[in-house]
């Protein structure tokens, strides 16, 4: 890969949300981008007659020369460059909503490790202000939102206009497509309605999710109203990312793993499917991936939504998980076996490199040569050494079936 200029290449940073404008007096020096995402970006940057990137082909289930690899949360705190950049841009929203900063952070693991995927540095909550829901992110506590537990508060939510709410996302994705090599896949992502609803109802991160479960049990119609509004906006937001250059969309329903199978079927799966169906209706060529933490009991249900790739967490044996995905898709009448992603325990990256190699090879062998994207079973831990992260990526890139 050619060297990529670092953040110093363009200090024409741009604040693009009211929240940032109100927080920083220096924001007047920046102007908001007006360019709408162009669906021709995909063709223009890829060129005519070129082969799709390795990760895209693997996610579609095509025969590939080797297994592609990237890591969830690969851009962020475990990288020294990122921690240094945080000193200049101290809030998460600055780092994710100023396009040039978001691009630089997204590129760091790709430059350092040669990952096959380069995922946009952003947050699942990013589109919420565009739906009428403001939030802040405390660097220690996490996201903070005024809890929404009444019809009045939910009815104030409106359909997102992504070009107005998050122009910085399109700008960053377009820039990433220009910066990475043609062999690299640029990934976009969204949060699923149920997981986003947990933040709206709880008002912050939670361990037990009691408030949203109380709403599900006592006022299910209210929760369905919220989930329906979220689903329509999130689907549009995913399409916006594709039009701006995202070649794969990963949808995170991280906290749906706290649901019983019955409640998953009612409050999570139908709204995942709304998002997935809308993507496939307009962009059938774009692979989709679903990740749910602690989802071992839900694998068949995830597969039946029609998502292209089920991202398994580390609590599931890869061979067993793959068989369960294939069987579920067949039972649902889906014509292809579907793919899997994952699923090395992030804690393994704290072990010796011999252990990392042995555990990684085990997963690769169990997954087989097609329909597998190697990844961790959850996001990389902040204390992981860059040396071991790089060794993991190199181990996968050097492996051949």
mmCIF file of C-alpha atoms in Angstrom, residues 164-394:
data_model
loop_
_atom_site.group_PDB
_atom_site.id
_atom_site.type_symbol
_atom_site.label_atom_id
_atom_site.label_comp_id
_atom_site.label_asym_id
_atom_site.label_seq_id
_atom_site.Cartn_x
_atom_site.Cartn_y
_atom_site.Cartn_z
ATOM 1 C CA UNK A 164 -28.820 17.037 6.307
ATOM 2 C CA UNK A 165 -28.125 15.097 9.502
ATOM 3 C CA UNK A 166 -24.794 13.449 8.680
ATOM 4 C CA UNK A 167 -23.084 14.951 5.610
ATOM 5 C CA UNK A 168 -19.742 14.252 7.320
ATOM 6 C CA UNK A 169 -20.419 10.498 6.994
ATOM 7 C CA UNK A 170 -20.736 10.707 3.211
ATOM 8 C CA UNK A 171 -17.676 12.919 2.973
ATOM 9 C CA UNK A 172 -15.599 10.481 5.037
ATOM 10 C CA UNK A 173 -16.744 7.416 3.080
ATOM 11 C CA UNK A 174 -15.973 9.063 -0.253
ATOM 12 C CA UNK A 175 -12.520 10.005 1.007
ATOM 13 C CA UNK A 176 -11.847 6.464 2.255
ATOM 14 C CA UNK A 177 -12.713 5.010 -1.139
ATOM 15 C CA UNK A 178 -10.093 7.273 -2.670
ATOM 16 C CA UNK A 179 -7.450 6.572 -0.038
ATOM 17 C CA UNK A 180 -7.506 2.767 0.192
ATOM 18 C CA UNK A 181 -6.326 0.371 -2.495
ATOM 19 C CA UNK A 182 -8.850 -1.282 -4.842
ATOM 20 C CA UNK A 183 -8.290 -4.585 -3.009
ATOM 21 C CA UNK A 184 -9.573 -3.073 0.251
ATOM 22 C CA UNK A 185 -13.242 -3.085 1.206
ATOM 23 C CA UNK A 186 -14.735 0.033 2.794
ATOM 24 C CA UNK A 187 -17.358 -0.938 5.357
ATOM 25 C CA UNK A 188 -20.202 1.168 6.640
ATOM 26 C CA UNK A 189 -22.358 0.242 9.610
ATOM 27 C CA UNK A 190 -25.566 0.995 11.465
ATOM 28 C CA UNK A 191 -27.090 0.119 14.783
ATOM 29 C CA UNK A 192 -30.247 -1.988 14.690
ATOM 30 C CA UNK A 193 -33.534 -0.607 16.008
ATOM 31 C CA UNK A 194 -33.675 -2.689 19.188
ATOM 32 C CA UNK A 195 -30.140 -1.815 20.288
ATOM 33 C CA UNK A 196 -30.719 1.872 19.528
ATOM 34 C CA UNK A 197 -33.983 1.680 21.465
ATOM 35 C CA UNK A 198 -32.133 0.426 24.536
ATOM 36 C CA UNK A 199 -30.236 3.719 24.648
ATOM 37 C CA UNK A 200 -33.385 5.760 24.043
ATOM 38 C CA UNK A 201 -35.349 4.036 26.802
ATOM 39 C CA UNK A 202 -32.570 3.462 29.344
ATOM 40 C CA UNK A 203 -30.924 6.846 28.675
ATOM 41 C CA UNK A 204 -27.444 5.312 28.856
ATOM 42 C CA UNK A 205 -25.617 2.009 28.720
ATOM 43 C CA UNK A 206 -27.043 -0.674 30.962
ATOM 44 C CA UNK A 207 -26.230 -4.090 32.371
ATOM 45 C CA UNK A 208 -29.731 -5.479 32.839
ATOM 46 C CA UNK A 209 -31.834 -3.417 30.350
ATOM 47 C CA UNK A 210 -34.740 -3.441 32.779
ATOM 48 C CA UNK A 211 -36.418 -0.257 31.554
ATOM 49 C CA UNK A 212 -36.770 -1.400 27.951
ATOM 50 C CA UNK A 213 -37.850 -4.869 29.081
ATOM 51 C CA UNK A 214 -40.499 -3.286 31.316
ATOM 52 C CA UNK A 215 -41.720 -1.330 28.312
ATOM 53 C CA UNK A 216 -41.776 -4.516 26.220
ATOM 54 C CA UNK A 217 -43.873 -6.296 28.824
ATOM 55 C CA UNK A 218 -46.197 -3.466 29.877
ATOM 56 C CA UNK A 219 -46.408 -1.179 26.838
ATOM 57 C CA UNK A 220 -45.404 -3.261 23.802
ATOM 58 C CA UNK A 221 -47.281 -0.976 21.401
ATOM 59 C CA UNK A 222 -45.158 1.967 22.527
ATOM 60 C CA UNK A 223 -41.947 0.023 21.981
ATOM 61 C CA UNK A 224 -43.136 -1.136 18.553
ATOM 62 C CA UNK A 225 -43.862 2.475 17.626
ATOM 63 C CA UNK A 226 -40.314 3.452 18.564
ATOM 64 C CA UNK A 227 -38.776 0.473 16.770
ATOM 65 C CA UNK A 228 -40.749 1.154 13.604
ATOM 66 C CA UNK A 229 -39.616 4.757 13.468
ATOM 67 C CA UNK A 230 -36.015 3.720 14.051
ATOM 68 C CA UNK A 231 -36.145 0.998 11.386
ATOM 69 C CA UNK A 232 -37.260 3.316 8.600
ATOM 70 C CA UNK A 233 -34.588 5.907 9.396
ATOM 71 C CA UNK A 234 -31.798 3.392 9.894
ATOM 72 C CA UNK A 235 -32.596 1.741 6.561
ATOM 73 C CA UNK A 236 -32.328 5.113 4.825
ATOM 74 C CA UNK A 237 -29.108 5.862 6.677
ATOM 75 C CA UNK A 238 -27.608 2.550 5.512
ATOM 76 C CA UNK A 239 -28.558 3.334 1.917
ATOM 77 C CA UNK A 240 -26.976 6.757 2.282
ATOM 78 C CA UNK A 241 -23.706 5.110 3.301
ATOM 79 C CA UNK A 242 -23.829 2.763 0.320
ATOM 80 C CA UNK A 243 -24.468 5.648 -2.057
ATOM 81 C CA UNK A 244 -21.437 7.399 -0.551
ATOM 82 C CA UNK A 245 -19.153 4.417 -1.160
ATOM 83 C CA UNK A 246 -19.674 1.736 1.513
ATOM 84 C CA UNK A 247 -19.207 -1.681 -0.113
ATOM 85 C CA UNK A 248 -20.416 -3.789 2.831
ATOM 86 C CA UNK A 249 -22.880 -2.839 5.577
ATOM 87 C CA UNK A 250 -22.578 -4.384 9.033
ATOM 88 C CA UNK A 251 -25.597 -4.030 11.274
ATOM 89 C CA UNK A 252 -25.046 -4.184 15.018
ATOM 90 C CA UNK A 253 -27.820 -5.430 17.272
ATOM 91 C CA UNK A 254 -25.362 -5.828 20.105
ATOM 92 C CA UNK A 255 -27.853 -5.865 22.988
ATOM 93 C CA UNK A 256 -30.443 -8.133 21.363
ATOM 94 C CA UNK A 257 -28.457 -10.991 22.862
ATOM 95 C CA UNK A 258 -30.097 -10.091 26.188
ATOM 96 C CA UNK A 259 -33.516 -11.052 24.819
ATOM 97 C CA UNK A 260 -35.256 -14.387 25.145
ATOM 98 C CA UNK A 261 -35.887 -16.118 21.801
ATOM 99 C CA UNK A 262 -39.566 -15.157 21.994
ATOM 100 C CA UNK A 263 -38.807 -11.490 22.605
ATOM 101 C CA UNK A 264 -36.077 -11.512 19.940
ATOM 102 C CA UNK A 265 -38.698 -12.737 17.456
ATOM 103 C CA UNK A 266 -41.024 -9.888 18.392
ATOM 104 C CA UNK A 267 -38.804 -6.894 19.132
ATOM 105 C CA UNK A 268 -35.541 -7.433 17.238
ATOM 106 C CA UNK A 269 -35.728 -9.725 14.202
ATOM 107 C CA UNK A 270 -38.640 -8.010 12.388
ATOM 108 C CA UNK A 271 -36.897 -4.645 12.566
ATOM 109 C CA UNK A 272 -33.553 -6.065 11.496
ATOM 110 C CA UNK A 273 -35.390 -7.470 8.499
ATOM 111 C CA UNK A 274 -36.892 -4.095 7.597
ATOM 112 C CA UNK A 275 -33.380 -2.653 7.374
ATOM 113 C CA UNK A 276 -31.952 -5.655 5.519
ATOM 114 C CA UNK A 277 -34.841 -5.874 3.040
ATOM 115 C CA UNK A 278 -34.588 -2.202 2.157
ATOM 116 C CA UNK A 279 -30.845 -2.561 1.512
ATOM 117 C CA UNK A 280 -31.394 -5.627 -0.674
ATOM 118 C CA UNK A 281 -34.243 -3.988 -2.557
ATOM 119 C CA UNK A 282 -32.037 -1.131 -3.727
ATOM 120 C CA UNK A 283 -28.565 -2.681 -3.548
ATOM 121 C CA UNK A 284 -28.739 -6.482 -3.904
ATOM 122 C CA UNK A 285 -25.036 -6.528 -4.750
ATOM 123 C CA UNK A 286 -23.966 -5.128 -1.372
ATOM 124 C CA UNK A 287 -23.254 -7.822 1.264
ATOM 125 C CA UNK A 288 -24.748 -7.412 4.723
ATOM 126 C CA UNK A 289 -23.429 -8.667 8.065
ATOM 127 C CA UNK A 290 -25.256 -8.937 11.393
ATOM 128 C CA UNK A 291 -23.452 -8.980 14.733
ATOM 129 C CA UNK A 292 -25.092 -9.669 18.093
ATOM 130 C CA UNK A 293 -23.034 -10.204 21.223
ATOM 131 C CA UNK A 294 -23.815 -13.406 23.177
ATOM 132 C CA UNK A 295 -25.995 -14.650 20.343
ATOM 133 C CA UNK A 296 -25.340 -18.390 20.579
ATOM 134 C CA UNK A 297 -29.011 -19.123 21.290
ATOM 135 C CA UNK A 298 -30.151 -16.916 18.408
ATOM 136 C CA UNK A 299 -27.978 -18.045 15.481
ATOM 137 C CA UNK A 300 -30.786 -19.735 13.568
ATOM 138 C CA UNK A 301 -33.043 -16.743 14.070
ATOM 139 C CA UNK A 302 -30.375 -14.333 12.813
ATOM 140 C CA UNK A 303 -29.724 -16.472 9.734
ATOM 141 C CA UNK A 304 -33.429 -16.594 8.851
ATOM 142 C CA UNK A 305 -33.589 -12.793 8.492
ATOM 143 C CA UNK A 306 -31.776 -13.256 5.177
ATOM 144 C CA UNK A 307 -28.589 -11.428 6.160
ATOM 145 C CA UNK A 308 -25.667 -12.534 3.983
ATOM 146 C CA UNK A 309 -23.174 -13.086 6.800
ATOM 147 C CA UNK A 310 -23.757 -13.965 10.459
ATOM 148 C CA UNK A 311 -20.951 -12.623 12.646
ATOM 149 C CA UNK A 312 -20.410 -15.167 15.432
ATOM 150 C CA UNK A 313 -19.120 -14.202 18.842
ATOM 151 C CA UNK A 314 -16.391 -16.224 20.552
ATOM 152 C CA UNK A 315 -18.791 -18.335 22.615
ATOM 153 C CA UNK A 316 -19.772 -20.370 19.542
ATOM 154 C CA UNK A 317 -17.659 -23.098 17.937
ATOM 155 C CA UNK A 318 -17.018 -21.969 14.377
ATOM 156 C CA UNK A 319 -17.814 -25.319 12.737
ATOM 157 C CA UNK A 320 -21.021 -25.712 14.722
ATOM 158 C CA UNK A 321 -22.005 -22.107 14.067
ATOM 159 C CA UNK A 322 -21.460 -22.479 10.347
ATOM 160 C CA UNK A 323 -23.574 -25.647 10.236
ATOM 161 C CA UNK A 324 -26.363 -23.947 12.180
ATOM 162 C CA UNK A 325 -26.367 -20.939 9.827
ATOM 163 C CA UNK A 326 -26.518 -23.176 6.756
ATOM 164 C CA UNK A 327 -29.303 -25.354 8.170
ATOM 165 C CA UNK A 328 -31.381 -22.355 9.236
ATOM 166 C CA UNK A 329 -31.132 -20.679 5.843
ATOM 167 C CA UNK A 330 -32.128 -23.911 4.127
ATOM 168 C CA UNK A 331 -35.108 -24.315 6.447
ATOM 169 C CA UNK A 332 -36.138 -20.730 5.677
ATOM 170 C CA UNK A 333 -36.078 -21.436 1.943
ATOM 171 C CA UNK A 334 -33.033 -19.281 1.243
ATOM 172 C CA UNK A 335 -31.134 -20.483 -1.811
ATOM 173 C CA UNK A 336 -27.547 -20.051 -0.599
ATOM 174 C CA UNK A 337 -25.805 -21.350 2.526
ATOM 175 C CA UNK A 338 -24.773 -17.892 3.733
ATOM 176 C CA UNK A 339 -21.506 -16.738 5.236
ATOM 177 C CA UNK A 340 -19.980 -16.419 8.678
ATOM 178 C CA UNK A 341 -17.662 -13.889 10.275
ATOM 179 C CA UNK A 342 -15.428 -14.174 13.314
ATOM 180 C CA UNK A 343 -14.793 -15.411 15.816
ATOM 181 C CA UNK A 344 -11.520 -15.254 17.782
ATOM 182 C CA UNK A 345 -11.940 -14.326 21.452
ATOM 183 C CA UNK A 346 -10.405 -10.827 21.761
ATOM 184 C CA UNK A 347 -8.663 -12.028 24.928
ATOM 185 C CA UNK A 348 -6.527 -14.380 22.827
ATOM 186 C CA UNK A 349 -4.634 -11.331 21.576
ATOM 187 C CA UNK A 350 -3.163 -11.032 25.082
ATOM 188 C CA UNK A 351 -1.598 -14.501 24.757
ATOM 189 C CA UNK A 352 1.712 -15.502 23.211
ATOM 190 C CA UNK A 353 1.992 -15.342 19.456
ATOM 191 C CA UNK A 354 2.172 -19.134 19.321
ATOM 192 C CA UNK A 355 -1.234 -19.305 20.982
ATOM 193 C CA UNK A 356 -2.628 -16.576 18.741
ATOM 194 C CA UNK A 357 -1.484 -18.493 15.675
ATOM 195 C CA UNK A 358 -2.825 -21.840 16.898
ATOM 196 C CA UNK A 359 -6.253 -20.451 17.857
ATOM 197 C CA UNK A 360 -6.514 -18.461 14.624
ATOM 198 C CA UNK A 361 -5.617 -21.450 12.452
ATOM 199 C CA UNK A 362 -8.191 -23.573 14.281
ATOM 200 C CA UNK A 363 -10.986 -21.146 13.379
ATOM 201 C CA UNK A 364 -9.827 -20.780 9.783
ATOM 202 C CA UNK A 365 -9.791 -24.554 9.292
ATOM 203 C CA UNK A 366 -13.227 -24.998 10.843
ATOM 204 C CA UNK A 367 -14.712 -22.188 8.750
ATOM 205 C CA UNK A 368 -13.372 -23.551 5.468
ATOM 206 C CA UNK A 369 -12.175 -21.790 2.327
ATOM 207 C CA UNK A 370 -15.355 -19.992 1.234
ATOM 208 C CA UNK A 371 -17.956 -17.765 2.829
ATOM 209 C CA UNK A 372 -15.808 -16.747 5.791
ATOM 210 C CA UNK A 373 -14.549 -13.329 6.881
ATOM 211 C CA UNK A 374 -12.047 -13.678 9.715
ATOM 212 C CA UNK A 375 -12.588 -11.314 12.615
ATOM 213 C CA UNK A 376 -12.706 -11.215 16.384
ATOM 214 C CA UNK A 377 -15.772 -12.402 18.268
ATOM 215 C CA UNK A 378 -16.237 -8.866 19.607
ATOM 216 C CA UNK A 379 -14.367 -5.561 19.397
ATOM 217 C CA UNK A 380 -10.630 -5.483 20.053
ATOM 218 C CA UNK A 381 -9.809 -4.557 23.642
ATOM 219 C CA UNK A 382 -8.218 -1.144 24.253
ATOM 220 C CA UNK A 383 -5.246 -2.675 26.102
ATOM 221 C CA UNK A 384 -4.311 -4.988 23.207
ATOM 222 C CA UNK A 385 -0.771 -4.478 21.933
ATOM 223 C CA UNK A 386 -0.398 -3.252 18.386
ATOM 224 C CA UNK A 387 2.256 -5.932 17.890
ATOM 225 C CA UNK A 388 -0.201 -8.729 18.618
ATOM 226 C CA UNK A 389 -2.976 -7.118 16.608
ATOM 227 C CA UNK A 390 -0.665 -6.956 13.614
ATOM 228 C CA UNK A 391 0.481 -10.545 14.185
ATOM 229 C CA UNK A 392 -3.144 -11.722 14.140
ATOM 230 C CA UNK A 393 -3.817 -9.971 10.826
ATOM 231 C CA UNK A 394 -0.598 -11.307 9.314
#
